[in-house]
Structure formats: structure tokens, C-alpha cells
Tab-separated table of C-alpha atoms in Angstrom:
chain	number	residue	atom	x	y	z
A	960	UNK	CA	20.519	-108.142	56.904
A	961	UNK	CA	19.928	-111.394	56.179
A	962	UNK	CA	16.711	-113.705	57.899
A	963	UNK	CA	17.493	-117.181	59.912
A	964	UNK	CA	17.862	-119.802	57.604
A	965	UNK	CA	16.097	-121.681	60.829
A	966	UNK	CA	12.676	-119.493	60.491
A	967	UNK	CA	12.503	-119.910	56.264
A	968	UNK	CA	9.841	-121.287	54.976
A	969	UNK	CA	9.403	-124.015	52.768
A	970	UNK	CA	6.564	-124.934	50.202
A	971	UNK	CA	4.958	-126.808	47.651
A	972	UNK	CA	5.364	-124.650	44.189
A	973	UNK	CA	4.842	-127.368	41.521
A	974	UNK	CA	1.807	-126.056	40.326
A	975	UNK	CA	3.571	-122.831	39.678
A	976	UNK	CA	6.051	-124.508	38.016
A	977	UNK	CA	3.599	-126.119	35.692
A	978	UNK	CA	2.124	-122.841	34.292
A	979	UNK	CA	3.533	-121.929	31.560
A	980	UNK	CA	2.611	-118.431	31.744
A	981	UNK	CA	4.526	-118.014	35.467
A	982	UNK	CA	6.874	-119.817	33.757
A	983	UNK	CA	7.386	-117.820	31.016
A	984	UNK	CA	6.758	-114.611	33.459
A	985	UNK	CA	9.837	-115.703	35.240
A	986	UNK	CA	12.182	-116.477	33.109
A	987	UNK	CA	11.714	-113.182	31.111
A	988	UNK	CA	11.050	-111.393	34.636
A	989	UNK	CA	13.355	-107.922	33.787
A	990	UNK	CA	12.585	-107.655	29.928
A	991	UNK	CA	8.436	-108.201	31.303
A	992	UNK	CA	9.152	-105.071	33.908
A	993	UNK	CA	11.051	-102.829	31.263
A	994	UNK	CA	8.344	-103.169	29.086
A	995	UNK	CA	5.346	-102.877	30.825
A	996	UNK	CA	7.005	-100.526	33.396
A	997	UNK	CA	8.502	-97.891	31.743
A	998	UNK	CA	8.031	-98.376	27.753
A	999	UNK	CA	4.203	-99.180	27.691
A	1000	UNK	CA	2.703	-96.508	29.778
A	1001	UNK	CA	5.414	-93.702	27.334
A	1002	UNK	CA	3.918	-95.575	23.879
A	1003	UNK	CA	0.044	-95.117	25.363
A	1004	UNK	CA	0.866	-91.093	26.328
A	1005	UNK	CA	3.317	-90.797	23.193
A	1006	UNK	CA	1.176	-92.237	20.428
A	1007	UNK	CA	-2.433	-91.012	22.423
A	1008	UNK	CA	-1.400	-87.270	22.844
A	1009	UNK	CA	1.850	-86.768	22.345
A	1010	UNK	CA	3.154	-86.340	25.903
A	1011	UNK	CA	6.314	-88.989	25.591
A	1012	UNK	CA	8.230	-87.345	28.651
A	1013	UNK	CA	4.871	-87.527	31.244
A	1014	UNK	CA	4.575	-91.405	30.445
A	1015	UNK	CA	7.679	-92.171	30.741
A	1016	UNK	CA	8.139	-89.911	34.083
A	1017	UNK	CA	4.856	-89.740	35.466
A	1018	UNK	CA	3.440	-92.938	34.188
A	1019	UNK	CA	6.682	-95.072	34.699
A	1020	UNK	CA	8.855	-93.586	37.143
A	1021	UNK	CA	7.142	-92.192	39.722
A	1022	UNK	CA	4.494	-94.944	39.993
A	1023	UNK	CA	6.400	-97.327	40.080
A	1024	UNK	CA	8.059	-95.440	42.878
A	1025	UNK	CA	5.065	-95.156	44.543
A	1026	UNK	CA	4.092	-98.566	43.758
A	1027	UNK	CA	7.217	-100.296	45.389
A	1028	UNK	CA	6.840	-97.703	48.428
A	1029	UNK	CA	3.228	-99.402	49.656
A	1030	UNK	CA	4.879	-102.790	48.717
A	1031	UNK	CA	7.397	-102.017	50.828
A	1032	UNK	CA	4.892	-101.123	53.818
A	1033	UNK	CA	3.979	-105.068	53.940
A	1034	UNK	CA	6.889	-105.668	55.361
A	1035	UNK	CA	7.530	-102.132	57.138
A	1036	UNK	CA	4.519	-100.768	58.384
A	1037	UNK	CA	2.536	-104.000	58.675
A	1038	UNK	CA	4.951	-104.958	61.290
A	1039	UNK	CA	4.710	-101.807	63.141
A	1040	UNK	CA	1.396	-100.272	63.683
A	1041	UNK	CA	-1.729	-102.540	64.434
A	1042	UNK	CA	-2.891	-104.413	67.101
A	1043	UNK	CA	-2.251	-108.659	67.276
A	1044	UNK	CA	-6.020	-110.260	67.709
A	1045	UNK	CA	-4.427	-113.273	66.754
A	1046	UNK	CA	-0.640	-114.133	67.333
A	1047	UNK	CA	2.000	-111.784	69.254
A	1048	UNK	CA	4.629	-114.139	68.964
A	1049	UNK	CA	5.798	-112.484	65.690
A	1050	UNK	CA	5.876	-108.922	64.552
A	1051	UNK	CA	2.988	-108.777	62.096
A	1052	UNK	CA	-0.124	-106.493	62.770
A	1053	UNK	CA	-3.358	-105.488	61.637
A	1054	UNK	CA	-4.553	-102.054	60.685
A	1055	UNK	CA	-7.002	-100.180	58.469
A	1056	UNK	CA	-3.847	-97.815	57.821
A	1057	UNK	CA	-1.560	-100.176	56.429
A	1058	UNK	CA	-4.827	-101.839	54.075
A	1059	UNK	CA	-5.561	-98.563	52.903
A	1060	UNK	CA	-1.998	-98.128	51.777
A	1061	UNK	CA	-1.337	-101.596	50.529
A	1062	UNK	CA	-4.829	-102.678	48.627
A	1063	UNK	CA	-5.958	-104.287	52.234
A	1064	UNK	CA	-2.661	-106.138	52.772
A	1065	UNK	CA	-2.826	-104.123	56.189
A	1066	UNK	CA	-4.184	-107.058	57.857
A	1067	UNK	CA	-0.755	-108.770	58.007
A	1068	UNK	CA	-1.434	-110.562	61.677
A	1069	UNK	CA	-4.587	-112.710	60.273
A	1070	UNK	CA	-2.411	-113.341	56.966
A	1071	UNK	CA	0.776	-114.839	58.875
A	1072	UNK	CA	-1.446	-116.923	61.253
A	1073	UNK	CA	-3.373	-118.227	58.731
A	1074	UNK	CA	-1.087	-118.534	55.220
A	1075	UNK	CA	-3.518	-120.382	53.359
A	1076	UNK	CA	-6.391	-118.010	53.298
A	1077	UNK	CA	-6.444	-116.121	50.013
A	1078	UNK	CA	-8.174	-113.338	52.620
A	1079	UNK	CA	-6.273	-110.631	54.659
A	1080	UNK	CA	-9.431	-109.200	55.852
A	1081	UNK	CA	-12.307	-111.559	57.192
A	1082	UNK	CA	-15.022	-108.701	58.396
A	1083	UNK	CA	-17.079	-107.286	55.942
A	1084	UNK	CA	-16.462	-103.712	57.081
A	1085	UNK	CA	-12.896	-104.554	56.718
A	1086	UNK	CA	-11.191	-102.907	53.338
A	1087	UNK	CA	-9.342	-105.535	51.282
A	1088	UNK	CA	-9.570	-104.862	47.380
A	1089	UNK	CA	-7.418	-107.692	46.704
A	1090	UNK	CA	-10.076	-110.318	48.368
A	1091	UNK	CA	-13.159	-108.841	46.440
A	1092	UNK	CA	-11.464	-108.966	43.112
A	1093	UNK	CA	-10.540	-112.423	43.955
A	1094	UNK	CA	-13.887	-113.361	44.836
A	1095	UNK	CA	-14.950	-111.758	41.829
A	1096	UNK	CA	-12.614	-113.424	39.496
A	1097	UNK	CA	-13.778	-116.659	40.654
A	1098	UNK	CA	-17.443	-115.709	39.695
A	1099	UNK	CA	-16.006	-114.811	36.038
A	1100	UNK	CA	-14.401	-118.360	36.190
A	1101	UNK	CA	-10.788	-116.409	36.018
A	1102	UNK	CA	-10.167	-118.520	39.740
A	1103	UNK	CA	-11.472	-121.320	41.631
A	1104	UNK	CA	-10.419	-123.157	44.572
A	1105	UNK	CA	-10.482	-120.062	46.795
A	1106	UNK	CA	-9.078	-121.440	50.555
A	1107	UNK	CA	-10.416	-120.512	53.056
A	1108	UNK	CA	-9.570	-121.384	57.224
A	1109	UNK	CA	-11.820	-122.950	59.244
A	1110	UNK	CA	-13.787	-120.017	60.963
A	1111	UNK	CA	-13.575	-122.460	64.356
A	1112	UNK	CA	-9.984	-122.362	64.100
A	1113	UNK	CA	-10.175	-118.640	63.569
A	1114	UNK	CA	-12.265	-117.874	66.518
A	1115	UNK	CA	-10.175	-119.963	68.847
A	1116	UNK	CA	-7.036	-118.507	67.987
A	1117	UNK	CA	-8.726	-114.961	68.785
A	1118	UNK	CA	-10.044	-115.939	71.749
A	1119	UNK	CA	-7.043	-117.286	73.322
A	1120	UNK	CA	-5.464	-114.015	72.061
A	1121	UNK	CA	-7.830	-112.354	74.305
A	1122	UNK	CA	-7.191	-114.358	77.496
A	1123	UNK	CA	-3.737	-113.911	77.001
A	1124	UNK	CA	-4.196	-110.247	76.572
A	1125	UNK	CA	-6.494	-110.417	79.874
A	1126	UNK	CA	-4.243	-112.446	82.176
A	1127	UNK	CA	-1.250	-109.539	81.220
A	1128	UNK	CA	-3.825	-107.128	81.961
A	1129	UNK	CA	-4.782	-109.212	85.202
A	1130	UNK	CA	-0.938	-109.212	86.103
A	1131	UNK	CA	-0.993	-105.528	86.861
A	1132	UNK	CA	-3.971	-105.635	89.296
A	1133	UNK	CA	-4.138	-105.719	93.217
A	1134	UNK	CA	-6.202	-108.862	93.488
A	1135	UNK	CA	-5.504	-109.061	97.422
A	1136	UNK	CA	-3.369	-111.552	98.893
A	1137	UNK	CA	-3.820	-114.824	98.113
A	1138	UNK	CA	-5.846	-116.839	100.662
A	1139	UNK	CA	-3.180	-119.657	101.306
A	1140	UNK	CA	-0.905	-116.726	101.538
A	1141	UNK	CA	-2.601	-115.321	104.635
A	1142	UNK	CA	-2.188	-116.513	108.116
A	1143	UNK	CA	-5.152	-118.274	110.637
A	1144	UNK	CA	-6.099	-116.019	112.883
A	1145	UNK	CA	-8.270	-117.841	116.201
A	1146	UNK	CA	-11.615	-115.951	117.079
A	1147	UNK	CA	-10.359	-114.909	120.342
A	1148	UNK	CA	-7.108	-113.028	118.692
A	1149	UNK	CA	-9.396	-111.390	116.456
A	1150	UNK	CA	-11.949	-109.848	118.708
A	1151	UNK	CA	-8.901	-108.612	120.826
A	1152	UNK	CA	-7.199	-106.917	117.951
A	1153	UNK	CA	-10.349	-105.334	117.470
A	1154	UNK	CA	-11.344	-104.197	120.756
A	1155	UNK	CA	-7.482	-102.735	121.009
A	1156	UNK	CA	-8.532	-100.319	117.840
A	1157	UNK	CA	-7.731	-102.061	115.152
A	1158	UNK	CA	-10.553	-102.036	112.154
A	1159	UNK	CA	-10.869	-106.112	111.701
A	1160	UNK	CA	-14.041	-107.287	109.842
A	1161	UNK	CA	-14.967	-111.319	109.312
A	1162	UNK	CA	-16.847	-112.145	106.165
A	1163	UNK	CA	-16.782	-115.806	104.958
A	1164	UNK	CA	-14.163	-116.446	107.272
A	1165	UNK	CA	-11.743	-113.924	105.827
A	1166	UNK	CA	-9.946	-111.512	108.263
A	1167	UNK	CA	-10.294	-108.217	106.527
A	1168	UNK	CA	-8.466	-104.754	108.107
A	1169	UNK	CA	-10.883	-101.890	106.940
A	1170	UNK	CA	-8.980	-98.871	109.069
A	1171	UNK	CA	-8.157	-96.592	105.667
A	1172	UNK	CA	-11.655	-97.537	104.435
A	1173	UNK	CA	-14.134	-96.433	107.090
A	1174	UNK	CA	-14.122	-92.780	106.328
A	1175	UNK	CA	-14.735	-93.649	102.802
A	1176	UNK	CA	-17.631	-96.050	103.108
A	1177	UNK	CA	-20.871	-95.021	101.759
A	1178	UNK	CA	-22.897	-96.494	104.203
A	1179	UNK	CA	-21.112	-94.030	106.293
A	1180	UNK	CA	-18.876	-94.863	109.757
A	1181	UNK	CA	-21.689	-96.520	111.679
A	1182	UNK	CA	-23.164	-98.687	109.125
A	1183	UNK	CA	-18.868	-100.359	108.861
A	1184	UNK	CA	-18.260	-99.767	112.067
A	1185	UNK	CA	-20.894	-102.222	113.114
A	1186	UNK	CA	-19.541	-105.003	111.703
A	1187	UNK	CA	-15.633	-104.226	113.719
A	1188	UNK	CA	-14.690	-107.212	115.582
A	1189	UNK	CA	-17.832	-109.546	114.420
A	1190	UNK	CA	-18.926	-112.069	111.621
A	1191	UNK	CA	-19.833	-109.735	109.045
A	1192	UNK	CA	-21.024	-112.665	106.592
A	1193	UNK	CA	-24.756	-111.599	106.887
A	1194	UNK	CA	-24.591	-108.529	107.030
A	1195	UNK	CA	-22.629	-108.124	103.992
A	1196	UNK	CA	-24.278	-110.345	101.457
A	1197	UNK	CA	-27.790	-109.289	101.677
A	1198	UNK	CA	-28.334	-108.935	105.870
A	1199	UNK	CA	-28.173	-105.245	105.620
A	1200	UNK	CA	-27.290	-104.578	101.809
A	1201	UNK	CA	-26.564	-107.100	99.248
A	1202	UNK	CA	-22.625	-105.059	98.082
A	1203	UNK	CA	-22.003	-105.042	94.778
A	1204	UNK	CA	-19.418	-106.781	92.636
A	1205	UNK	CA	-17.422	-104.148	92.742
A	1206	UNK	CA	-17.333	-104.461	96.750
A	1207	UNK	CA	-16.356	-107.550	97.201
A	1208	UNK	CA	-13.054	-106.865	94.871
A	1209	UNK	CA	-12.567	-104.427	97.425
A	1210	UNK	CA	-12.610	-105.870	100.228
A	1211	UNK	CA	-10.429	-108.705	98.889
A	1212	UNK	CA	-7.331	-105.925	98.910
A	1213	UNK	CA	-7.841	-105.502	102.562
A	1214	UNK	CA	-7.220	-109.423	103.541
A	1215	UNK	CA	-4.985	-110.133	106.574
A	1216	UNK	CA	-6.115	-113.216	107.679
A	1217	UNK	CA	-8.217	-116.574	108.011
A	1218	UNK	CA	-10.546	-117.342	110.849
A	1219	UNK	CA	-9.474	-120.517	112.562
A	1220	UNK	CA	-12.979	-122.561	111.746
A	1221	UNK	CA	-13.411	-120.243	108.782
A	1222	UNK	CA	-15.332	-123.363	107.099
A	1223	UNK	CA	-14.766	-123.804	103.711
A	1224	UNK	CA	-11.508	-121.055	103.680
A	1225	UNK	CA	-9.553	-122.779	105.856
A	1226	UNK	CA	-10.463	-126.373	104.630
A	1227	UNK	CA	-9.117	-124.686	101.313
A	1228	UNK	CA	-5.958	-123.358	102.647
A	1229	UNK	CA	-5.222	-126.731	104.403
A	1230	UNK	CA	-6.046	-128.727	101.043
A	1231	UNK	CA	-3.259	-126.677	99.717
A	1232	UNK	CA	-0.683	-127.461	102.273
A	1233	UNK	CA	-1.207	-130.605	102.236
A	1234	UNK	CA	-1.057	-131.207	98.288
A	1235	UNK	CA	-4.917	-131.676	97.962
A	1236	UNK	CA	-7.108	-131.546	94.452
A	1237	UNK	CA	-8.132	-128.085	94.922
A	1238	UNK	CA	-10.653	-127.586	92.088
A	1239	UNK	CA	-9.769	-123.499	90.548
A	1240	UNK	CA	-9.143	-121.950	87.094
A	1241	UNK	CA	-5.931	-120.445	86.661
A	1242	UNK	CA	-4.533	-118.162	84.188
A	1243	UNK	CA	-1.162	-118.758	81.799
A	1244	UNK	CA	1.168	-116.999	84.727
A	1245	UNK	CA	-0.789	-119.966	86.871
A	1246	UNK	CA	-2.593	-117.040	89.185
A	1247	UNK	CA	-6.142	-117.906	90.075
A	1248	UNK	CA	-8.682	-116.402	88.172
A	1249	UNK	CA	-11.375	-114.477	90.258
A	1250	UNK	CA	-14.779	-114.372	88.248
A	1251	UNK	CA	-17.262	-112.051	88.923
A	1252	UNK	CA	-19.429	-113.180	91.683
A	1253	UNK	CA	-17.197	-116.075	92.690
A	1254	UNK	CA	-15.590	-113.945	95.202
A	1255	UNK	CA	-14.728	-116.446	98.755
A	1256	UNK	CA	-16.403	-113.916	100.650
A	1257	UNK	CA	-19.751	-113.806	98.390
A	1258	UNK	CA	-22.308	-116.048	99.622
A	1259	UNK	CA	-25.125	-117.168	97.627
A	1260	UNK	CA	-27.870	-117.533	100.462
A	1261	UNK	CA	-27.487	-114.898	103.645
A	1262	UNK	CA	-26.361	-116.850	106.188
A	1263	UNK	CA	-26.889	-116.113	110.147
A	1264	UNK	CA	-24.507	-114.016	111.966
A	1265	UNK	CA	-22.428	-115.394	114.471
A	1266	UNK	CA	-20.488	-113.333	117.596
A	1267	UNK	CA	-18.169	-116.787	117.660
A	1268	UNK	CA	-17.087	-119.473	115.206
């Protein structure tokens, strides 16, 4: 397996080169991990009580096995299990799991979005080791120059995380059809459909069918069915009962139509035809975003109820 010479990295090293200790470090890189590896931890258990064999196997061996294992899990585990509060273009995650495992390089997702931090971990509640004894080391004077990313930065690359996250959740939802989607209905049409059985309720202009919903209403059969074949406006912001938020999403899955002279609904629909500035938020899929009590058939003042528009 080898990576994409297209996605490796490149960097400035020339202050490593200008150590002599990494220098040094490198250049004598196997003779440096014999030593300290396998034939220092044996002389400290040989010469301190005698047990040669359990330093060299117990002290060497196997910890460095173990050692290498949660290295390993960097580029295993933190690419596996987590969740991606900042970047899900690329495999790296974040996870207690993983930073309890690898001295708090668990955090993988912040440390591949933002390379130059010498954090993984950014809460406090957060465990990273390796940040607290570099903190720590600075206070000593042992480092200095600690980088750190802007938190503004940081913030705004979670938050758009989030609103992506949202508008995939969004995707999966029944938001109703959309209004320029739905055909203009006249007045007359619509009180005849009505009177011939069929469930139609105006409100803001917006032809709704609520046949499969009068049973379940919890006003109960009259309190619906008293709206059938009428401008419901009114009555449903704050005429009879001011619905809730919940409501009006709804209601919005049970669109089948615009009232002809439906005000402000049809002007919008027409706008769109016709290539108008139509002033909406939209998400990254370009679907209009419905906020909370910006529903088209909420209206901020009760207005009067009408038997014709």
C-alpha cells in the first residue's frame, strides 16, 4: 500500500535540521532504539535485582510491543471510531477511546484540520497527556512558542460542520411540497372540491387536504371540520387556538395547492417563474430552509377570516 504522491505533504523542517540533538538522534536512529529499547531497561532489572530475563522480556519486548500497538491506533483506530465535529472530507475522528489508548492522540479530526496546534484536545474535560506536559514543559522553560489556532477559526469550522450535518439530516425529512411546486387552485374550484367530500383547508393561501388527519386532530372532528372548504387563516393562528410549531410542520405535509389571490404565496410562486429576487436561505443541497416560526402559513397578527378571496 502505498499513499498518493498527489495528497503528501510537504513542510518546512530546517529547524529540525539545525538541532543537533535530532540530528544526532537521526543519524544514530537504530543503535538509539537498541539501546534504550531493549539493553537499558535489562541493565536497570539486571544490575537492580538481578532479574536480566524480565527486563529484557518484560521491560523491552513486550512494551515495546505494546507501545507500537497504541502508535499504531493513530493511524488505525483514529480513523475509525469517532465522530467528525470538524472535517468529514477525510477519514480522521475524534474519540475519548482512541485518547485513552494513545496519550490523547484520540482526537485525530481536530489534529488534521488544524496541523499547527501542538493540541489534540481543546476542552478541558477532554484527556490529552501529551498537551499538559507540553504546557508544562513550557512553564519549566523546556518549550516555548506553543501554537495555537485561532479559536474563531475553530468555531467556524465546527459550526459549518454542524449545518452540514443538519442539511443531511434535513434531506431525509418530509418538508411538504414545495410551494412553487404546487398548482393554483381558484376559490370557486376549491369550495367545490370541498363540498364534493374532499377535506380542503385554506390557511395563508395554501390549499391543504386534511382527509387522513381529521380523526386524529386533538381539537377533535368538529373543531377541523369547521374550517373544510373556508379560509382557515384566523382561525388557525390565534382565532380559535394559536397551533404550535409543531402544527404548522404538519400541515405543510398536507399541501396540494395555492389559492388563486393567495397574496403573498402566489406573488412568491410567480416571482419564481418569472426569474424574480426571491429573498430565502437555502441549505448546501440548495433546499430552502424552513425556520421555526417562519412557516408561509404562520401569521404574525390574526388576520380576519374570509368565505372568498
Amino acid at each position: 500500500m502505498k499513499q498518493n504522491p498527489k495528497r503528501i505533504g510537504r513542510t518546512d523542517i530546517s529547524d529540525l535540521n539545525d538541532d543537533p540533538v535530532v540530528v544526532w538522534q537521526h543519524r544514530n536512529y537504530l543503535k538509539t532504539v537498541a539501546f534504550m529499547g531493549l539493553i537499558f531497561p535489562m541493565l536497570v532489572t539486571g544490575l537492580g535485582w538481578g532479574d536480566w530475563m524480565g527486563g529484557f522480556v518484560y521491560a523491552g519486548i513486550l512494551r515495546i510491543f505494546f507501545v507500537q500497538q497504541a502508535t499504531f491506533c493513530v493511524n488505525s483506530l483514529a480513523h475509525w471510531l469517532g465522530d467528525q465535529p470538524f472535517d468529514d472530507r477525510n477519514s480522521p475522528r475524534d474519540h475519548v477511546v482512541t485518547a485513552l489508548v494513545t496519550l490523547g492522540e484520540g482526537y485525530h479530526n481536530f489534529h488534521h484540520e488544524f496541523p499547527s496546534d501542538y493540541r489534540n484536545a481543546i476542552e478541558w474535560h477532554q484527556y490529552d497527556p501529551t498537551k499538559w506536559a507540553i504546557w508544562t514543559w513550557k512553564q519549566l522553560g523546556l518549550a516555548y512558542d506553543l501554537k495555537q489556532f485561532k479559536s474563531n477559526e475553530i468555531e467556524k469550522g465546527r459550526l459549518q460542520q454542524l449545518q452540514k450535518k443538519l442539511d443531511q439530516k434535513r434531506a431525509t425529512l418530509d418538508w411538504g411540497i414545495p410551494l412553487e411546486q404546487l398548482p393554483i387552485i381558484d376559490w370557486d374550484d376549491y369550495q367545490t372540491e370541498a363540498k364534493n367530500g374532499r377535506a380542503l383547508v385554506a390557511v395563508a393561501g395554501v390549499v391543504h387536504d386534511v382527509t387522513d388527519f381529521i380523526k386524529d386532530h386533538p381539537g377533535g372532528k368538529a373543531m377541523i371540520s369547521s374550517g373544510i372548504g373556508k379560509d382557515a387563516t384566523a382561525i388557525f393562528n390565534g382565532g380559535v387556538y394559536n397551533h404550535s410549531n409543531a402544527a404548522h410542520n404538519l400541515l405543510s405535509t398536507m399541501r396540494v395547492g395555492v389559492l388563486r389571490g393567495g397574496c403573498e404565496v402566489e406573488i412568491w410562486k410567480r416571482a419564481q417563474r418569472e426569474n424574480k429576487d426571491i429573498s430565502f436561505v437555502s441549505d448546501s443541497a440548495g433546499k430552502k430552509i424552513i425556520r421555526a416560526g417562519s412557516q408561509v402559513t404562520r401569521i404574525a397578527e390574526p388576520v380576519a377570516s374570509a368565505d372568498a378571496a
